[in-house]
Amino acid sequence: MSKFKNKKQGDLPAISTASLPDIVFMLLFFFMVATVMRDSSLMIENILPSADQVEKLKKDRTTFIYAGKPSSQFKQFGDEPRIQINDAFVGIEDIRPAVLQAQADMNEELQSKIVVGLKVDKNTHAGLVSDIKQELRKANTLKVMYITNAKAEQ
């Protein structure tokens, strides 16, 4: 018998796992930074009208009001257009307190510059939009913007 053994021809060296925790934490950090959290889940059907002149604004001083028919998951609320603020259906009389609460939750320097974004389904009647605007006037929230989709270039 020989004192020294020959290495087997098929053995591969062991893979070093020393850098594996670094890679895992780097991926975790990347996905934490790159992920966008949803503000609220939409409870209505919302097909926005198209416009040819669209301007994008910052969301730091904006609160959104949605209007449209309840989506298929929320048919128990009927087929009439409803108003949604945050994650709840509200009535016309609840718009003013909700907007004032959103204004109170903002930074002090942005409270006087609050803008309400109306995301209204294109099949919603103008009477509901008019009622929403009347309530916003009562809340002294006069900066209103209508959210639309950009018209596709042809």
PDB file of C-alpha atoms in Angstrom:
ATOM      1  CA  MET A   1       0.000   0.000   0.000  1.00  0.00           C
ATOM      2  CA  SER A   2       1.133   3.436  -0.712  1.00  0.00           C
ATOM      3  CA  LYS A   3       1.496   6.088   1.864  1.00  0.00           C
ATOM      4  CA  PHE A   4      -0.045   8.821  -0.279  1.00  0.00           C
ATOM      5  CA  LYS A   5      -3.445   8.546  -1.931  1.00  0.00           C
ATOM      6  CA  ASN A   6      -4.182  10.007  -5.312  1.00  0.00           C
ATOM      7  CA  LYS A   7      -7.011  12.549  -5.429  1.00  0.00           C
ATOM      8  CA  LYS A   8     -10.146  11.391  -7.102  1.00  0.00           C
ATOM      9  CA  GLN A   9     -10.483  12.906 -10.545  1.00  0.00           C
ATOM     10  CA  GLY A  10     -14.118  14.082 -10.139  1.00  0.00           C
ATOM     11  CA  ASP A  11     -13.923  16.120  -6.903  1.00  0.00           C
ATOM     12  CA  LEU A  12     -14.722  19.819  -7.118  1.00  0.00           C
ATOM     13  CA  PRO A  13     -13.616  22.303  -4.496  1.00  0.00           C
ATOM     14  CA  ALA A  14     -16.313  23.434  -2.017  1.00  0.00           C
ATOM     15  CA  ILE A  15     -18.160  26.648  -2.873  1.00  0.00           C
ATOM     16  CA  SER A  16     -17.496  29.469  -0.465  1.00  0.00           C
ATOM     17  CA  THR A  17     -20.696  30.828   1.087  1.00  0.00           C
ATOM     18  CA  ALA A  18     -19.012  33.645   2.974  1.00  0.00           C
ATOM     19  CA  SER A  19     -20.436  36.355   0.693  1.00  0.00           C
ATOM     20  CA  LEU A  20     -23.976  34.924   0.609  1.00  0.00           C
ATOM     21  CA  PRO A  21     -25.326  37.081   3.509  1.00  0.00           C
ATOM     22  CA  ASP A  22     -23.967  40.199   1.796  1.00  0.00           C
ATOM     23  CA  ILE A  23     -25.781  39.335  -1.418  1.00  0.00           C
ATOM     24  CA  VAL A  24     -29.036  38.574   0.408  1.00  0.00           C
ATOM     25  CA  PHE A  25     -28.986  41.880   2.301  1.00  0.00           C
ATOM     26  CA  MET A  26     -28.093  43.800  -0.850  1.00  0.00           C
ATOM     27  CA  LEU A  27     -31.113  42.295  -2.650  1.00  0.00           C
ATOM     28  CA  LEU A  28     -33.345  42.957   0.335  1.00  0.00           C
ATOM     29  CA  PHE A  29     -32.246  46.586   0.463  1.00  0.00           C
ATOM     30  CA  PHE A  30     -32.773  46.979  -3.293  1.00  0.00           C
ATOM     31  CA  PHE A  31     -36.361  45.693  -3.150  1.00  0.00           C
ATOM     32  CA  MET A  32     -37.167  47.809  -0.090  1.00  0.00           C
ATOM     33  CA  VAL A  33     -36.026  50.948  -1.926  1.00  0.00           C
ATOM     34  CA  ALA A  34     -37.530  50.083  -5.323  1.00  0.00           C
ATOM     35  CA  THR A  35     -40.989  48.999  -4.106  1.00  0.00           C
ATOM     36  CA  VAL A  36     -43.812  51.531  -4.182  1.00  0.00           C
ATOM     37  CA  MET A  37     -46.575  51.188  -1.628  1.00  0.00           C
ATOM     38  CA  ARG A  38     -50.138  51.674  -2.801  1.00  0.00           C
ATOM     39  CA  ASP A  39     -51.990  54.595  -1.194  1.00  0.00           C
ATOM     40  CA  SER A  40     -55.442  53.070  -1.286  1.00  0.00           C
ATOM     41  CA  SER A  41     -57.173  50.213  -3.026  1.00  0.00           C
ATOM     42  CA  LEU A  42     -59.735  51.248  -5.610  1.00  0.00           C
ATOM     43  CA  MET A  43     -63.282  50.145  -4.848  1.00  0.00           C
ATOM     44  CA  ILE A  44     -64.869  51.700  -7.953  1.00  0.00           C
ATOM     45  CA  GLU A  45     -64.564  51.301 -11.699  1.00  0.00           C
ATOM     46  CA  ASN A  46     -62.379  54.166 -12.810  1.00  0.00           C
ATOM     47  CA  ILE A  47     -61.822  54.664 -16.527  1.00  0.00           C
ATOM     48  CA  LEU A  48     -60.408  58.164 -16.770  1.00  0.00           C
ATOM     49  CA  PRO A  49     -61.165  60.443 -19.727  1.00  0.00           C
ATOM     50  CA  SER A  50     -58.386  61.331 -22.158  1.00  0.00           C
ATOM     51  CA  ALA A  51     -56.781  64.743 -22.535  1.00  0.00           C
ATOM     52  CA  ASP A  52     -54.161  66.099 -24.928  1.00  0.00           C
ATOM     53  CA  GLN A  53     -52.499  68.544 -22.531  1.00  0.00           C
ATOM     54  CA  VAL A  54     -51.550  66.782 -19.297  1.00  0.00           C
ATOM     55  CA  GLU A  55     -49.245  68.071 -16.545  1.00  0.00           C
ATOM     56  CA  LYS A  56     -47.822  65.904 -13.773  1.00  0.00           C
ATOM     57  CA  LEU A  57     -47.890  67.374 -10.254  1.00  0.00           C
ATOM     58  CA  LYS A  58     -46.211  66.367  -7.006  1.00  0.00           C
ATOM     59  CA  LYS A  59     -48.287  64.233  -4.650  1.00  0.00           C
ATOM     60  CA  ASP A  60     -46.988  65.796  -1.425  1.00  0.00           C
ATOM     61  CA  ARG A  61     -49.895  68.251  -1.150  1.00  0.00           C
ATOM     62  CA  THR A  62     -52.578  66.303  -2.990  1.00  0.00           C
ATOM     63  CA  THR A  63     -55.508  64.294  -1.709  1.00  0.00           C
ATOM     64  CA  PHE A  64     -57.633  62.246  -4.087  1.00  0.00           C
ATOM     65  CA  ILE A  65     -61.385  61.767  -4.390  1.00  0.00           C
ATOM     66  CA  TYR A  66     -62.597  58.922  -6.617  1.00  0.00           C
ATOM     67  CA  ALA A  67     -66.050  58.721  -8.168  1.00  0.00           C
ATOM     68  CA  GLY A  68     -67.642  55.986 -10.236  1.00  0.00           C
ATOM     69  CA  LYS A  69     -69.745  52.833 -10.138  1.00  0.00           C
ATOM     70  CA  PRO A  70     -68.675  50.220  -7.581  1.00  0.00           C
ATOM     71  CA  SER A  71     -66.414  47.551  -9.083  1.00  0.00           C
ATOM     72  CA  SER A  72     -67.548  43.936  -9.447  1.00  0.00           C
ATOM     73  CA  GLN A  73     -66.170  43.053  -5.979  1.00  0.00           C
ATOM     74  CA  PHE A  74     -68.383  45.688  -4.352  1.00  0.00           C
ATOM     75  CA  LYS A  75     -71.680  45.178  -6.209  1.00  0.00           C
ATOM     76  CA  GLN A  76     -73.500  44.950  -2.842  1.00  0.00           C
ATOM     77  CA  PHE A  77     -73.299  48.775  -2.776  1.00  0.00           C
ATOM     78  CA  GLY A  78     -75.466  49.039  -5.908  1.00  0.00           C
ATOM     79  CA  ASP A  79     -74.953  50.269  -9.458  1.00  0.00           C
ATOM     80  CA  GLU A  80     -75.179  54.000  -8.822  1.00  0.00           C
ATOM     81  CA  PRO A  81     -71.939  56.032  -8.898  1.00  0.00           C
ATOM     82  CA  ARG A  82     -70.326  56.323  -5.461  1.00  0.00           C
ATOM     83  CA  ILE A  83     -67.646  58.541  -3.927  1.00  0.00           C
ATOM     84  CA  GLN A  84     -64.521  56.977  -2.449  1.00  0.00           C
ATOM     85  CA  ILE A  85     -61.975  58.737  -0.243  1.00  0.00           C
ATOM     86  CA  ASN A  86     -59.027  56.670   0.959  1.00  0.00           C
ATOM     87  CA  ASP A  87     -60.390  53.129   1.421  1.00  0.00           C
ATOM     88  CA  ALA A  88     -64.050  53.866   2.146  1.00  0.00           C
ATOM     89  CA  PHE A  89     -67.208  54.916   0.369  1.00  0.00           C
ATOM     90  CA  VAL A  90     -68.465  58.256   1.646  1.00  0.00           C
ATOM     91  CA  GLY A  91     -71.550  60.364   1.137  1.00  0.00           C
ATOM     92  CA  ILE A  92     -71.637  63.928  -0.121  1.00  0.00           C
ATOM     93  CA  GLU A  93     -71.879  65.228   3.458  1.00  0.00           C
ATOM     94  CA  ASP A  94     -68.671  63.378   4.440  1.00  0.00           C
ATOM     95  CA  ILE A  95     -66.447  65.076   1.857  1.00  0.00           C
ATOM     96  CA  ARG A  96     -65.823  68.261   3.832  1.00  0.00           C
ATOM     97  CA  PRO A  97     -64.708  66.499   7.072  1.00  0.00           C
ATOM     98  CA  ALA A  98     -62.501  64.085   5.090  1.00  0.00           C
ATOM     99  CA  VAL A  99     -60.777  66.909   3.209  1.00  0.00           C
ATOM    100  CA  LEU A 100     -60.280  68.931   6.390  1.00  0.00           C
ATOM    101  CA  GLN A 101     -58.785  65.844   8.080  1.00  0.00           C
ATOM    102  CA  ALA A 102     -56.423  65.285   5.141  1.00  0.00           C
ATOM    103  CA  GLN A 103     -55.413  68.938   5.350  1.00  0.00           C
ATOM    104  CA  ALA A 104     -54.747  68.628   9.092  1.00  0.00           C
ATOM    105  CA  ASP A 105     -52.531  65.579   8.477  1.00  0.00           C
ATOM    106  CA  MET A 106     -50.220  67.553   6.143  1.00  0.00           C
ATOM    107  CA  ASN A 107     -47.157  69.583   7.034  1.00  0.00           C
ATOM    108  CA  GLU A 108     -48.005  73.063   8.269  1.00  0.00           C
ATOM    109  CA  GLU A 109     -46.432  74.836   5.288  1.00  0.00           C
ATOM    110  CA  LEU A 110     -48.450  72.704   2.830  1.00  0.00           C
ATOM    111  CA  GLN A 111     -51.840  72.989   4.551  1.00  0.00           C
ATOM    112  CA  SER A 112     -52.766  76.223   2.774  1.00  0.00           C
ATOM    113  CA  LYS A 113     -51.635  74.777  -0.583  1.00  0.00           C
ATOM    114  CA  ILE A 114     -53.745  71.606  -0.527  1.00  0.00           C
ATOM    115  CA  VAL A 115     -54.925  70.389  -3.926  1.00  0.00           C
ATOM    116  CA  VAL A 116     -57.791  67.936  -4.363  1.00  0.00           C
ATOM    117  CA  GLY A 117     -57.458  65.567  -7.299  1.00  0.00           C
ATOM    118  CA  LEU A 118     -60.716  64.293  -8.750  1.00  0.00           C
ATOM    119  CA  LYS A 119     -60.388  60.879 -10.382  1.00  0.00           C
ATOM    120  CA  VAL A 120     -63.847  60.587 -11.869  1.00  0.00           C
ATOM    121  CA  ASP A 121     -64.938  57.777 -14.174  1.00  0.00           C
ATOM    122  CA  LYS A 122     -65.760  59.112 -17.629  1.00  0.00           C
ATOM    123  CA  ASN A 123     -69.288  57.630 -17.448  1.00  0.00           C
ATOM    124  CA  THR A 124     -70.158  59.401 -14.162  1.00  0.00           C
ATOM    125  CA  HIS A 125     -72.837  62.098 -14.320  1.00  0.00           C
ATOM    126  CA  ALA A 126     -71.788  65.730 -14.039  1.00  0.00           C
ATOM    127  CA  GLY A 127     -74.274  66.272 -11.197  1.00  0.00           C
ATOM    128  CA  LEU A 128     -72.184  64.163  -8.833  1.00  0.00           C
ATOM    129  CA  VAL A 129     -69.051  66.107  -9.799  1.00  0.00           C
ATOM    130  CA  SER A 130     -70.929  69.364  -9.202  1.00  0.00           C
ATOM    131  CA  ASP A 131     -72.014  68.172  -5.738  1.00  0.00           C
ATOM    132  CA  ILE A 132     -68.416  67.253  -4.886  1.00  0.00           C
ATOM    133  CA  LYS A 133     -67.220  70.686  -5.997  1.00  0.00           C
ATOM    134  CA  GLN A 134     -69.892  72.406  -3.877  1.00  0.00           C
ATOM    135  CA  GLU A 135     -68.703  70.516  -0.784  1.00  0.00           C
ATOM    136  CA  LEU A 136     -65.093  71.444  -1.563  1.00  0.00           C
ATOM    137  CA  ARG A 137     -66.117  75.109  -1.761  1.00  0.00           C
ATOM    138  CA  LYS A 138     -67.750  74.821   1.671  1.00  0.00           C
ATOM    139  CA  ALA A 139     -64.467  73.395   2.988  1.00  0.00           C
ATOM    140  CA  ASN A 140     -62.626  76.369   1.383  1.00  0.00           C
ATOM    141  CA  THR A 141     -60.593  73.948  -0.736  1.00  0.00           C
ATOM    142  CA  LEU A 142     -60.578  75.790  -4.020  1.00  0.00           C
ATOM    143  CA  LYS A 143     -57.615  74.185  -5.789  1.00  0.00           C
ATOM    144  CA  VAL A 144     -59.093  71.275  -7.719  1.00  0.00           C
ATOM    145  CA  MET A 145     -57.503  69.280 -10.496  1.00  0.00           C
ATOM    146  CA  TYR A 146     -59.100  66.711 -12.745  1.00  0.00           C
ATOM    147  CA  ILE A 147     -57.032  63.574 -13.289  1.00  0.00           C
ATOM    148  CA  THR A 148     -57.052  62.213 -16.855  1.00  0.00           C
ATOM    149  CA  ASN A 149     -55.115  59.799 -19.012  1.00  0.00           C
ATOM    150  CA  ALA A 150     -52.757  61.249 -21.575  1.00  0.00           C
ATOM    151  CA  LYS A 151     -54.135  60.925 -25.090  1.00  0.00           C
ATOM    152  CA  ALA A 152     -52.021  58.568 -27.180  1.00  0.00           C
ATOM    153  CA  GLU A 153     -50.038  60.242 -29.945  1.00  0.00           C
ATOM    154  CA  GLN A 154     -51.057  59.168 -33.448  1.00  0.00           C
TER     155      GLN A 154
END
